[in-house]
C-alpha positions as a Markdown table, in Angstrom:
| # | Residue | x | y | z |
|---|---|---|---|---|
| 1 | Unk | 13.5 | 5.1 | -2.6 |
| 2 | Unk | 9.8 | 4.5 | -3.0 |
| 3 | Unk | 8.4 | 5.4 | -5.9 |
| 4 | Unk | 5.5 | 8.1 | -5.2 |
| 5 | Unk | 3.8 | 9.8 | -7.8 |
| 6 | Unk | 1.4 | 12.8 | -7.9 |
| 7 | Unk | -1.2 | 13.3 | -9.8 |
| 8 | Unk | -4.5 | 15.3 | -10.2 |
| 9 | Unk | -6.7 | 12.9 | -8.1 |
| 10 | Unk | -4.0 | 12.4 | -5.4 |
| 11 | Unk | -1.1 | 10.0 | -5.2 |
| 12 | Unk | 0.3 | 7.2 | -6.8 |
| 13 | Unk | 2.2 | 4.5 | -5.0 |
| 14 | Unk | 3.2 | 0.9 | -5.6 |
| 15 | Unk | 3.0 | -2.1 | -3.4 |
| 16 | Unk | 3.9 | -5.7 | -3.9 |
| 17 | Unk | 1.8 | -7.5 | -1.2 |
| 18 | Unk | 2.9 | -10.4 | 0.2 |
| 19 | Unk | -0.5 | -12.9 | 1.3 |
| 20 | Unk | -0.8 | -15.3 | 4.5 |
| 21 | Unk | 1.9 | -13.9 | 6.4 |
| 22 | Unk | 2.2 | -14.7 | 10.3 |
| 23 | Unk | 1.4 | -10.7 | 10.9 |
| 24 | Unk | 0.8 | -7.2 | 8.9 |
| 25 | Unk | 4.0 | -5.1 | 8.2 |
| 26 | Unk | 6.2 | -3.4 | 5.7 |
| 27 | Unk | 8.9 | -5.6 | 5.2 |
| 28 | Unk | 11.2 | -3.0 | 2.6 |
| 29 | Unk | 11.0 | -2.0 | -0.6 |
| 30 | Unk | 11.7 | -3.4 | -4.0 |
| 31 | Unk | 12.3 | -1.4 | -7.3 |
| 32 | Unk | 10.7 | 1.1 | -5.8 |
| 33 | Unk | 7.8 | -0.5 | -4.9 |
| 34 | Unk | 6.9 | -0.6 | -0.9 |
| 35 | Unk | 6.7 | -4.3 | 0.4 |
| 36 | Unk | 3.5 | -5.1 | 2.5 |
| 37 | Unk | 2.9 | -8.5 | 4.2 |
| 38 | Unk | -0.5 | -9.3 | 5.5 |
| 39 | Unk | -1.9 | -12.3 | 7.4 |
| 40 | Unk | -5.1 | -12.1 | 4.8 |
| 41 | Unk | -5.2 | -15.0 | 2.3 |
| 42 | Unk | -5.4 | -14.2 | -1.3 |
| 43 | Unk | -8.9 | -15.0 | -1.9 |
| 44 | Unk | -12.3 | -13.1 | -2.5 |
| 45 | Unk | -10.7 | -9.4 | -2.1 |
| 46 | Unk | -9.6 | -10.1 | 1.8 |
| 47 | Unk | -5.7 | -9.4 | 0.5 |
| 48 | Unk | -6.7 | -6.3 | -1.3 |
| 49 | Unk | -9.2 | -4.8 | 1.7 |
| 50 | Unk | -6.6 | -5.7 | 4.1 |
| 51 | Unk | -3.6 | -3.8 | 2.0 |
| 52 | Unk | -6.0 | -0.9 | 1.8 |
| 53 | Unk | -7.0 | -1.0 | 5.6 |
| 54 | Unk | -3.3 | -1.6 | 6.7 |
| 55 | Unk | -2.1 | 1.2 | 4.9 |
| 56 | Unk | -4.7 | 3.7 | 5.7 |
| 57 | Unk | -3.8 | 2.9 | 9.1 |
| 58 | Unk | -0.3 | 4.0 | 8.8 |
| 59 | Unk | -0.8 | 7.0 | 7.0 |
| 60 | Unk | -3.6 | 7.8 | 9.4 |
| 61 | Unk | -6.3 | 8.6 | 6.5 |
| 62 | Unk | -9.8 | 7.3 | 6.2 |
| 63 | Unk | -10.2 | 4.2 | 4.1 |
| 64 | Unk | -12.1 | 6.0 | 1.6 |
| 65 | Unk | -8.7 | 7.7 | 0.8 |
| 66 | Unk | -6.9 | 4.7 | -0.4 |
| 67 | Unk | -8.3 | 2.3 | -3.4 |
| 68 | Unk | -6.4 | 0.2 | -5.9 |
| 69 | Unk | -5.7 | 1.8 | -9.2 |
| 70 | Unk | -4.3 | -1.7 | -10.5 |
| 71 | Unk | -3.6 | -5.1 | -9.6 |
| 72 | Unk | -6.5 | -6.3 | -8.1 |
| 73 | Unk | -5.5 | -9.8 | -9.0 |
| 74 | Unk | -2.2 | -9.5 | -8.9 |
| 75 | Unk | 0.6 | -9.4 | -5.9 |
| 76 | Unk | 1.8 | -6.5 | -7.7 |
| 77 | Unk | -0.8 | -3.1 | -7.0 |
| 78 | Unk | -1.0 | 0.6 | -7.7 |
| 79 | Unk | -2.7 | 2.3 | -5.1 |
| 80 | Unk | -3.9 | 5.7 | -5.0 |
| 81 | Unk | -4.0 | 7.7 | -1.7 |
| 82 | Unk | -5.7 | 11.2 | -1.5 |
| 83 | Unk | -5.4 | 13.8 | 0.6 |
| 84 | Unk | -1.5 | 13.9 | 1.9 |
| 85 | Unk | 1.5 | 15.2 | 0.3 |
| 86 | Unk | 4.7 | 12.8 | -1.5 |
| 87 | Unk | 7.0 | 13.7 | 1.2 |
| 88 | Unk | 4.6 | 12.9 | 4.2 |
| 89 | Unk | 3.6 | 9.7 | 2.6 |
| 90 | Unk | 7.2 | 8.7 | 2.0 |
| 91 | Unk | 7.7 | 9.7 | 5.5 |
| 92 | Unk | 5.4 | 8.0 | 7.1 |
| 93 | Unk | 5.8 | 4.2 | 5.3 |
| 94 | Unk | 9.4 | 4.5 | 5.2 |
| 95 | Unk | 9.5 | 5.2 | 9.4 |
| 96 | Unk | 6.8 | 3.0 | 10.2 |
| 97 | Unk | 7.6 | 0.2 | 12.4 |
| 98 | Unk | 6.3 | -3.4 | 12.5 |
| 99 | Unk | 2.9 | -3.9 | 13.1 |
């Protein structure tokens, strides 16, 4: 099970992201942690925009409503999403299909 938790400014959720892969998806989780493949290379910030975009688009919030908490240079991140509840967040990534 993801782990999801809520806080005053919205929630927290986190993400090992997996760099240069052939296309975006969520390919599981791992200790709790969903797992996020994107075709964005690991340099100047394009991983960590493209994380935020790709999940923003599956949750179907602006990009505004997701930014990295921590991890900005690291495959491991902590991402804070505003504006839904746990449940429809874990919802949501954990029915999402390939992209």
């Amino acid at each position: 099970m993801l782990n999801i938790q809520e806080f005053d400014e919205g929630l927290r959720i986190e993400v090992k992201v997996q760099p240069r892969s052939s296309r975006n998806q969520i390919s599981g989780e791992q200790d709790g942690a969903l797992k996020v493949k994107l075709t964005a290379p690991p340099v100047e910030g394009e991983a960590n925009d493209a994380c935020i975009r790709y999940v923003a688009g599956l949750l179907g919030v602006p990009r505004s409503s997701v930014d990295i908490l921590r991890g900005r240079t690291s495959r491991k991140k902590t991402l804070r999403v505003r504006g839904l509840p746990p449940q429809a967040v874990q919802k949501l990534l954990t029915d999402s299909p390939p992209s």
